[in-house]
């Protein structure tokens, strides 16, 4: 196959200049395992060569800047060069950082010849990236890479002759080339003339591959790189969108287009970014999350709700929307959903999701929240509320348990009578959501905790609810504590001080009480 190879000389040195700002015009050497693997032109002029040890290279060039080899840095810096080549031609294969190859037939036919195609690519890379490169064309990737070092275009059918006069060091296999030199094989032509069976038997599989390359025969075809698909959907309107009914129609059409684009690639998304530009050049942006895969209907709903919020909200833009763009995020492979045996799968779940997402579209993302269990010493710390559709990750790891964690009691939510009182507007719950209690001694006085962490008097009765009264409530049959809690003092927004008290009641219940800011609350009950 006629192959065009783009080669950037001394690429590790250029990558250091691009990423770290060290000028490639200075004496620079790239080291790996304490040996030079690449150097700049100025370093070569001072006598630095590949394979030298660090100390010898520095002795030859005292002003030498030494940088450790970083393959990731080389690859990241080379990506814009590959993208620049792809703007001119399609089907690019990255051979290594600093070199990429493509089939020469298509560009040659489009630009009117291989030479003109090479000139166009060199010009594009220089304009887009400010990087100098050379192009070689030959029959095969290996020969094209050697031709690129001199900027040659090897005529079709002349590749074997071109390779025959090159030294065996061009194979870039030090052990193999050293052995070939000792055997008297000095050029690629001498190596290609050896019988293939004898080469395989003597040098193994890698030697056989090198033998094929020396003869001008590639052992594999090009594996072209596929650019990532452009999944965004954009629509521009002649008349600005300033009415909700028009926006609803637009949302449905654009949502179906995005879903069809994703389905064409076998993909689906879990998040959707909506961008809009108004007639007065105002830019609007919002990201919608979904606990599941976004279908055509759910995409259309979110676009419609967002447009409605923008056009009718308090902070609506000063002009209508001229351009709308949908950007899928959280894209993953999706082969379809298997329907249920007695009907569609997840219809009830989908209806619930649509209802909750609709509420979020009207009142904001924080209007619908769900509990996420996590780690913590107390029951109040072990549940975190997150907006519907957000990632349900705990704030703290649940396992292993924190030191000093209390035994796992049941949550306070079993007190259904307190929920009924709260619905009537009574103050039976503290601001934290736990039921307040009154703890009294035998004389009916409130029991508090002193600065020395002792109770002011033994607790005698506990009245759950603010209206228990001094003489009401349930008799205390046993108690233990108090235990102080002064946690997360380094985080004022999360820290707090409280005292905990365990009590056993005459009706058989066992409670964990918590005192904070002078108010007792039921933190948990025990089985």
PDB file of C-alpha atoms in Angstrom, residues 295-523:
ATOM      1  CA  UNK A 295     -34.620   8.547  26.008  1.00  0.00           C
ATOM      2  CA  UNK A 296     -35.979  10.730  23.218  1.00  0.00           C
ATOM      3  CA  UNK A 297     -38.963  11.694  25.394  1.00  0.00           C
ATOM      4  CA  UNK A 298     -36.895  12.510  28.474  1.00  0.00           C
ATOM      5  CA  UNK A 299     -34.468  14.603  26.411  1.00  0.00           C
ATOM      6  CA  UNK A 300     -37.356  16.534  24.887  1.00  0.00           C
ATOM      7  CA  UNK A 301     -38.934  17.052  28.310  1.00  0.00           C
ATOM      8  CA  UNK A 302     -35.782  18.501  29.808  1.00  0.00           C
ATOM      9  CA  UNK A 303     -35.193  20.819  26.881  1.00  0.00           C
ATOM     10  CA  UNK A 304     -38.817  22.006  27.065  1.00  0.00           C
ATOM     11  CA  UNK A 305     -38.680  22.538  30.818  1.00  0.00           C
ATOM     12  CA  UNK A 306     -35.403  24.408  30.607  1.00  0.00           C
ATOM     13  CA  UNK A 307     -36.600  26.659  27.792  1.00  0.00           C
ATOM     14  CA  UNK A 308     -39.771  27.328  29.729  1.00  0.00           C
ATOM     15  CA  UNK A 309     -37.738  28.249  32.797  1.00  0.00           C
ATOM     16  CA  UNK A 310     -35.528  30.587  30.813  1.00  0.00           C
ATOM     17  CA  UNK A 311     -38.376  32.292  28.972  1.00  0.00           C
ATOM     18  CA  UNK A 312     -40.762  32.703  31.922  1.00  0.00           C
ATOM     19  CA  UNK A 313     -38.460  32.857  34.957  1.00  0.00           C
ATOM     20  CA  UNK A 314     -37.636  35.916  37.025  1.00  0.00           C
ATOM     21  CA  UNK A 315     -34.148  36.137  35.528  1.00  0.00           C
ATOM     22  CA  UNK A 316     -35.263  35.615  31.954  1.00  0.00           C
ATOM     23  CA  UNK A 317     -32.982  36.977  29.214  1.00  0.00           C
ATOM     24  CA  UNK A 318     -33.557  40.352  27.607  1.00  0.00           C
ATOM     25  CA  UNK A 319     -34.210  38.818  24.174  1.00  0.00           C
ATOM     26  CA  UNK A 320     -35.390  35.600  22.565  1.00  0.00           C
ATOM     27  CA  UNK A 321     -33.209  32.583  21.841  1.00  0.00           C
ATOM     28  CA  UNK A 322     -31.530  32.449  18.444  1.00  0.00           C
ATOM     29  CA  UNK A 323     -29.327  29.368  18.775  1.00  0.00           C
ATOM     30  CA  UNK A 324     -29.849  26.190  20.775  1.00  0.00           C
ATOM     31  CA  UNK A 325     -27.294  23.445  21.335  1.00  0.00           C
ATOM     32  CA  UNK A 326     -27.630  20.065  23.060  1.00  0.00           C
ATOM     33  CA  UNK A 327     -24.452  18.393  24.319  1.00  0.00           C
ATOM     34  CA  UNK A 328     -24.674  14.769  25.559  1.00  0.00           C
ATOM     35  CA  UNK A 329     -22.553  13.951  28.601  1.00  0.00           C
ATOM     36  CA  UNK A 330     -21.966  10.712  30.456  1.00  0.00           C
ATOM     37  CA  UNK A 331     -22.089   8.858  27.128  1.00  0.00           C
ATOM     38  CA  UNK A 332     -21.953   5.062  27.278  1.00  0.00           C
ATOM     39  CA  UNK A 333     -22.633   2.091  25.034  1.00  0.00           C
ATOM     40  CA  UNK A 334     -26.294   1.115  24.909  1.00  0.00           C
ATOM     41  CA  UNK A 335     -27.603  -1.913  23.047  1.00  0.00           C
ATOM     42  CA  UNK A 336     -31.250  -1.352  23.927  1.00  0.00           C
ATOM     43  CA  UNK A 337     -33.605  -2.330  26.751  1.00  0.00           C
ATOM     44  CA  UNK A 338     -35.184  -5.764  26.885  1.00  0.00           C
ATOM     45  CA  UNK A 339     -38.983  -5.365  27.232  1.00  0.00           C
ATOM     46  CA  UNK A 340     -40.806  -7.132  30.038  1.00  0.00           C
ATOM     47  CA  UNK A 341     -42.813 -10.316  29.638  1.00  0.00           C
ATOM     48  CA  UNK A 342     -46.196  -8.701  30.398  1.00  0.00           C
ATOM     49  CA  UNK A 343     -45.551  -5.219  29.025  1.00  0.00           C
ATOM     50  CA  UNK A 344     -43.033  -2.436  28.874  1.00  0.00           C
ATOM     51  CA  UNK A 345     -40.257  -2.450  31.449  1.00  0.00           C
ATOM     52  CA  UNK A 346     -40.104   0.334  34.010  1.00  0.00           C
ATOM     53  CA  UNK A 347     -43.250   2.280  33.073  1.00  0.00           C
ATOM     54  CA  UNK A 348     -44.012   3.164  36.697  1.00  0.00           C
ATOM     55  CA  UNK A 349     -40.399   4.127  37.318  1.00  0.00           C
ATOM     56  CA  UNK A 350     -40.381   6.292  34.207  1.00  0.00           C
ATOM     57  CA  UNK A 351     -43.551   8.099  35.272  1.00  0.00           C
ATOM     58  CA  UNK A 352     -42.065   8.785  38.689  1.00  0.00           C
ATOM     59  CA  UNK A 353     -38.860  10.070  37.130  1.00  0.00           C
ATOM     60  CA  UNK A 354     -40.768  12.376  34.810  1.00  0.00           C
ATOM     61  CA  UNK A 355     -42.799  13.772  37.705  1.00  0.00           C
ATOM     62  CA  UNK A 356     -39.762  14.443  39.889  1.00  0.00           C
ATOM     63  CA  UNK A 357     -37.806  15.932  36.997  1.00  0.00           C
ATOM     64  CA  UNK A 358     -40.786  18.159  36.228  1.00  0.00           C
ATOM     65  CA  UNK A 359     -40.792  19.475  39.801  1.00  0.00           C
ATOM     66  CA  UNK A 360     -37.066  20.160  39.498  1.00  0.00           C
ATOM     67  CA  UNK A 361     -37.666  22.060  36.279  1.00  0.00           C
ATOM     68  CA  UNK A 362     -40.136  24.329  38.046  1.00  0.00           C
ATOM     69  CA  UNK A 363     -38.578  24.743  41.508  1.00  0.00           C
ATOM     70  CA  UNK A 364     -34.912  23.968  40.894  1.00  0.00           C
ATOM     71  CA  UNK A 365     -32.650  20.899  41.315  1.00  0.00           C
ATOM     72  CA  UNK A 366     -32.705  21.049  45.148  1.00  0.00           C
ATOM     73  CA  UNK A 367     -36.509  20.824  45.249  1.00  0.00           C
ATOM     74  CA  UNK A 368     -36.441  17.000  45.067  1.00  0.00           C
ATOM     75  CA  UNK A 369     -33.880  15.196  47.226  1.00  0.00           C
ATOM     76  CA  UNK A 370     -33.208  11.561  48.102  1.00  0.00           C
ATOM     77  CA  UNK A 371     -31.335  10.097  51.115  1.00  0.00           C
ATOM     78  CA  UNK A 372     -27.901   8.537  50.673  1.00  0.00           C
ATOM     79  CA  UNK A 373     -26.524   6.430  53.568  1.00  0.00           C
ATOM     80  CA  UNK A 374     -22.912   6.903  54.547  1.00  0.00           C
ATOM     81  CA  UNK A 375     -20.494   6.802  57.452  1.00  0.00           C
ATOM     82  CA  UNK A 376     -20.594   8.754  60.711  1.00  0.00           C
ATOM     83  CA  UNK A 377     -20.812   8.379  64.485  1.00  0.00           C
ATOM     84  CA  UNK A 378     -24.465   9.286  64.809  1.00  0.00           C
ATOM     85  CA  UNK A 379     -27.630   8.560  62.879  1.00  0.00           C
ATOM     86  CA  UNK A 380     -27.920  12.199  61.790  1.00  0.00           C
ATOM     87  CA  UNK A 381     -24.464  11.985  60.201  1.00  0.00           C
ATOM     88  CA  UNK A 382     -25.158   8.737  58.393  1.00  0.00           C
ATOM     89  CA  UNK A 383     -27.727  10.121  55.943  1.00  0.00           C
ATOM     90  CA  UNK A 384     -27.042  12.820  53.344  1.00  0.00           C
ATOM     91  CA  UNK A 385     -29.743  14.339  51.138  1.00  0.00           C
ATOM     92  CA  UNK A 386     -28.765  14.802  47.477  1.00  0.00           C
ATOM     93  CA  UNK A 387     -30.817  16.313  44.618  1.00  0.00           C
ATOM     94  CA  UNK A 388     -32.690  13.831  42.470  1.00  0.00           C
ATOM     95  CA  UNK A 389     -30.559  12.691  39.542  1.00  0.00           C
ATOM     96  CA  UNK A 390     -27.193  13.590  41.122  1.00  0.00           C
ATOM     97  CA  UNK A 391     -24.596  10.931  41.811  1.00  0.00           C
ATOM     98  CA  UNK A 392     -25.535   9.057  44.982  1.00  0.00           C
ATOM     99  CA  UNK A 393     -22.114   8.915  46.617  1.00  0.00           C
ATOM    100  CA  UNK A 394     -21.781   8.920  50.420  1.00  0.00           C
ATOM    101  CA  UNK A 395     -20.011  11.866  52.030  1.00  0.00           C
ATOM    102  CA  UNK A 396     -18.001   9.468  54.210  1.00  0.00           C
ATOM    103  CA  UNK A 397     -17.187   5.779  53.771  1.00  0.00           C
ATOM    104  CA  UNK A 398     -19.596   3.485  55.551  1.00  0.00           C
ATOM    105  CA  UNK A 399     -17.036   0.737  56.245  1.00  0.00           C
ATOM    106  CA  UNK A 400     -15.028   0.354  58.357  1.00  0.00           C
ATOM    107  CA  UNK A 401     -16.998   2.086  61.163  1.00  0.00           C
ATOM    108  CA  UNK A 402     -15.607   5.226  62.737  1.00  0.00           C
ATOM    109  CA  UNK A 403     -13.912   4.907  66.132  1.00  0.00           C
ATOM    110  CA  UNK A 404     -16.430   5.611  68.860  1.00  0.00           C
ATOM    111  CA  UNK A 405     -19.434   4.888  66.701  1.00  0.00           C
ATOM    112  CA  UNK A 406     -22.525   4.061  68.747  1.00  0.00           C
ATOM    113  CA  UNK A 407     -24.327   0.733  68.256  1.00  0.00           C
ATOM    114  CA  UNK A 408     -26.630   0.790  65.222  1.00  0.00           C
ATOM    115  CA  UNK A 409     -30.070   1.860  66.540  1.00  0.00           C
ATOM    116  CA  UNK A 410     -33.240   2.197  64.523  1.00  0.00           C
ATOM    117  CA  UNK A 411     -33.954   5.699  63.141  1.00  0.00           C
ATOM    118  CA  UNK A 412     -36.365   7.971  64.980  1.00  0.00           C
ATOM    119  CA  UNK A 413     -38.794   8.008  62.048  1.00  0.00           C
ATOM    120  CA  UNK A 414     -40.827   5.225  63.763  1.00  0.00           C
ATOM    121  CA  UNK A 415     -42.638   7.937  65.768  1.00  0.00           C
ATOM    122  CA  UNK A 416     -45.531   8.407  63.374  1.00  0.00           C
ATOM    123  CA  UNK A 417     -47.511  10.448  65.925  1.00  0.00           C
ATOM    124  CA  UNK A 418     -44.845  13.162  65.825  1.00  0.00           C
ATOM    125  CA  UNK A 419     -45.158  13.376  62.048  1.00  0.00           C
ATOM    126  CA  UNK A 420     -48.889  13.947  62.409  1.00  0.00           C
ATOM    127  CA  UNK A 421     -48.290  16.745  64.929  1.00  0.00           C
ATOM    128  CA  UNK A 422     -45.723  18.342  62.643  1.00  0.00           C
ATOM    129  CA  UNK A 423     -48.266  18.322  59.819  1.00  0.00           C
ATOM    130  CA  UNK A 424     -50.631  20.296  62.096  1.00  0.00           C
ATOM    131  CA  UNK A 425     -47.900  22.890  62.705  1.00  0.00           C
ATOM    132  CA  UNK A 426     -46.985  21.819  66.291  1.00  0.00           C
ATOM    133  CA  UNK A 427     -43.355  22.218  67.418  1.00  0.00           C
ATOM    134  CA  UNK A 428     -42.716  18.566  68.342  1.00  0.00           C
ATOM    135  CA  UNK A 429     -39.528  18.431  66.297  1.00  0.00           C
ATOM    136  CA  UNK A 430     -36.237  20.259  66.666  1.00  0.00           C
ATOM    137  CA  UNK A 431     -34.717  22.150  63.727  1.00  0.00           C
ATOM    138  CA  UNK A 432     -32.590  19.077  62.982  1.00  0.00           C
ATOM    139  CA  UNK A 433     -35.738  16.991  62.458  1.00  0.00           C
ATOM    140  CA  UNK A 434     -35.503  14.860  65.654  1.00  0.00           C
ATOM    141  CA  UNK A 435     -38.342  14.907  68.226  1.00  0.00           C
ATOM    142  CA  UNK A 436     -37.567  17.206  71.202  1.00  0.00           C
ATOM    143  CA  UNK A 437     -37.957  15.713  74.665  1.00  0.00           C
ATOM    144  CA  UNK A 438     -38.169  17.039  78.220  1.00  0.00           C
ATOM    145  CA  UNK A 439     -36.003  15.293  80.818  1.00  0.00           C
ATOM    146  CA  UNK A 440     -36.975  15.977  84.480  1.00  0.00           C
ATOM    147  CA  UNK A 441     -35.757  14.898  87.883  1.00  0.00           C
ATOM    148  CA  UNK A 442     -37.921  13.753  90.821  1.00  0.00           C
ATOM    149  CA  UNK A 443     -38.750  17.365  91.691  1.00  0.00           C
ATOM    150  CA  UNK A 444     -39.904  18.146  88.144  1.00  0.00           C
ATOM    151  CA  UNK A 445     -36.897  20.308  87.354  1.00  0.00           C
ATOM    152  CA  UNK A 446     -35.188  20.043  83.938  1.00  0.00           C
ATOM    153  CA  UNK A 447     -32.109  17.844  83.879  1.00  0.00           C
ATOM    154  CA  UNK A 448     -29.066  19.479  82.282  1.00  0.00           C
ATOM    155  CA  UNK A 449     -25.361  18.617  81.890  1.00  0.00           C
ATOM    156  CA  UNK A 450     -22.804  20.671  83.783  1.00  0.00           C
ATOM    157  CA  UNK A 451     -19.446  21.927  82.534  1.00  0.00           C
ATOM    158  CA  UNK A 452     -17.809  19.016  84.378  1.00  0.00           C
ATOM    159  CA  UNK A 453     -19.865  16.591  82.260  1.00  0.00           C
ATOM    160  CA  UNK A 454     -22.200  15.484  85.025  1.00  0.00           C
ATOM    161  CA  UNK A 455     -26.005  15.562  85.095  1.00  0.00           C
ATOM    162  CA  UNK A 456     -27.534  18.225  87.318  1.00  0.00           C
ATOM    163  CA  UNK A 457     -29.782  15.541  88.879  1.00  0.00           C
ATOM    164  CA  UNK A 458     -30.649  11.906  88.149  1.00  0.00           C
ATOM    165  CA  UNK A 459     -33.291  11.765  85.380  1.00  0.00           C
ATOM    166  CA  UNK A 460     -36.656  10.500  86.606  1.00  0.00           C
ATOM    167  CA  UNK A 461     -39.109  11.100  83.772  1.00  0.00           C
ATOM    168  CA  UNK A 462     -38.875  11.653  80.028  1.00  0.00           C
ATOM    169  CA  UNK A 463     -41.659  13.408  78.139  1.00  0.00           C
ATOM    170  CA  UNK A 464     -41.398  13.057  74.372  1.00  0.00           C
ATOM    171  CA  UNK A 465     -42.748  16.168  72.660  1.00  0.00           C
ATOM    172  CA  UNK A 466     -42.678  19.792  73.716  1.00  0.00           C
ATOM    173  CA  UNK A 467     -46.019  19.493  75.611  1.00  0.00           C
ATOM    174  CA  UNK A 468     -45.039  16.690  77.965  1.00  0.00           C
ATOM    175  CA  UNK A 469     -44.986  18.963  81.034  1.00  0.00           C
ATOM    176  CA  UNK A 470     -42.891  18.671  84.171  1.00  0.00           C
ATOM    177  CA  UNK A 471     -45.034  15.880  85.715  1.00  0.00           C
ATOM    178  CA  UNK A 472     -45.913  14.051  82.478  1.00  0.00           C
ATOM    179  CA  UNK A 473     -43.988  11.574  80.437  1.00  0.00           C
ATOM    180  CA  UNK A 474     -42.683   8.083  81.148  1.00  0.00           C
ATOM    181  CA  UNK A 475     -40.745   6.923  84.173  1.00  0.00           C
ATOM    182  CA  UNK A 476     -37.006   6.279  83.768  1.00  0.00           C
ATOM    183  CA  UNK A 477     -35.977   2.829  85.028  1.00  0.00           C
ATOM    184  CA  UNK A 478     -32.280   3.106  84.191  1.00  0.00           C
ATOM    185  CA  UNK A 479     -29.835   5.506  82.637  1.00  0.00           C
ATOM    186  CA  UNK A 480     -26.146   5.820  81.675  1.00  0.00           C
ATOM    187  CA  UNK A 481     -23.930   8.716  80.710  1.00  0.00           C
ATOM    188  CA  UNK A 482     -23.551  11.444  79.789  1.00  0.00           C
ATOM    189  CA  UNK A 483     -20.900  11.134  77.096  1.00  0.00           C
ATOM    190  CA  UNK A 484     -19.539  14.319  75.516  1.00  0.00           C
ATOM    191  CA  UNK A 485     -19.212  14.688  71.756  1.00  0.00           C
ATOM    192  CA  UNK A 486     -16.955  17.438  70.373  1.00  0.00           C
ATOM    193  CA  UNK A 487     -16.333  16.477  66.754  1.00  0.00           C
ATOM    194  CA  UNK A 488     -14.956  18.028  63.554  1.00  0.00           C
ATOM    195  CA  UNK A 489     -13.746  21.148  65.349  1.00  0.00           C
ATOM    196  CA  UNK A 490     -11.485  21.795  62.362  1.00  0.00           C
ATOM    197  CA  UNK A 491     -14.549  22.270  60.100  1.00  0.00           C
ATOM    198  CA  UNK A 492     -16.780  24.938  61.679  1.00  0.00           C
ATOM    199  CA  UNK A 493     -19.597  24.307  59.205  1.00  0.00           C
ATOM    200  CA  UNK A 494     -19.751  20.620  60.180  1.00  0.00           C
ATOM    201  CA  UNK A 495     -18.547  20.658  63.793  1.00  0.00           C
ATOM    202  CA  UNK A 496     -20.693  20.608  66.908  1.00  0.00           C
ATOM    203  CA  UNK A 497     -20.763  19.888  70.642  1.00  0.00           C
ATOM    204  CA  UNK A 498     -23.338  17.758  72.369  1.00  0.00           C
ATOM    205  CA  UNK A 499     -23.823  15.286  75.189  1.00  0.00           C
ATOM    206  CA  UNK A 500     -25.487  11.904  74.824  1.00  0.00           C
ATOM    207  CA  UNK A 501     -27.514  10.066  77.468  1.00  0.00           C
ATOM    208  CA  UNK A 502     -28.956   6.547  77.330  1.00  0.00           C
ATOM    209  CA  UNK A 503     -32.208   5.945  79.210  1.00  0.00           C
ATOM    210  CA  UNK A 504     -34.456   2.927  79.749  1.00  0.00           C
ATOM    211  CA  UNK A 505     -38.174   3.637  80.195  1.00  0.00           C
ATOM    212  CA  UNK A 506     -40.850   1.802  82.109  1.00  0.00           C
ATOM    213  CA  UNK A 507     -42.740   0.951  78.913  1.00  0.00           C
ATOM    214  CA  UNK A 508     -39.795  -1.104  77.654  1.00  0.00           C
ATOM    215  CA  UNK A 509     -38.262   1.407  75.281  1.00  0.00           C
ATOM    216  CA  UNK A 510     -34.569   2.382  75.325  1.00  0.00           C
ATOM    217  CA  UNK A 511     -33.647   5.804  73.948  1.00  0.00           C
ATOM    218  CA  UNK A 512     -30.501   7.614  73.006  1.00  0.00           C
ATOM    219  CA  UNK A 513     -30.958  11.278  73.984  1.00  0.00           C
ATOM    220  CA  UNK A 514     -28.798  14.119  72.764  1.00  0.00           C
ATOM    221  CA  UNK A 515     -28.379  17.538  74.423  1.00  0.00           C
ATOM    222  CA  UNK A 516     -27.267  20.418  72.214  1.00  0.00           C
ATOM    223  CA  UNK A 517     -27.776  24.165  72.807  1.00  0.00           C
ATOM    224  CA  UNK A 518     -29.882  23.380  75.890  1.00  0.00           C
ATOM    225  CA  UNK A 519     -32.401  21.196  74.012  1.00  0.00           C
ATOM    226  CA  UNK A 520     -32.826  17.434  74.481  1.00  0.00           C
ATOM    227  CA  UNK A 521     -33.757  15.429  71.398  1.00  0.00           C
ATOM    228  CA  UNK A 522     -34.309  11.748  70.653  1.00  0.00           C
ATOM    229  CA  UNK A 523     -31.434  10.733  68.440  1.00  0.00           C
TER     230      UNK A 523
END
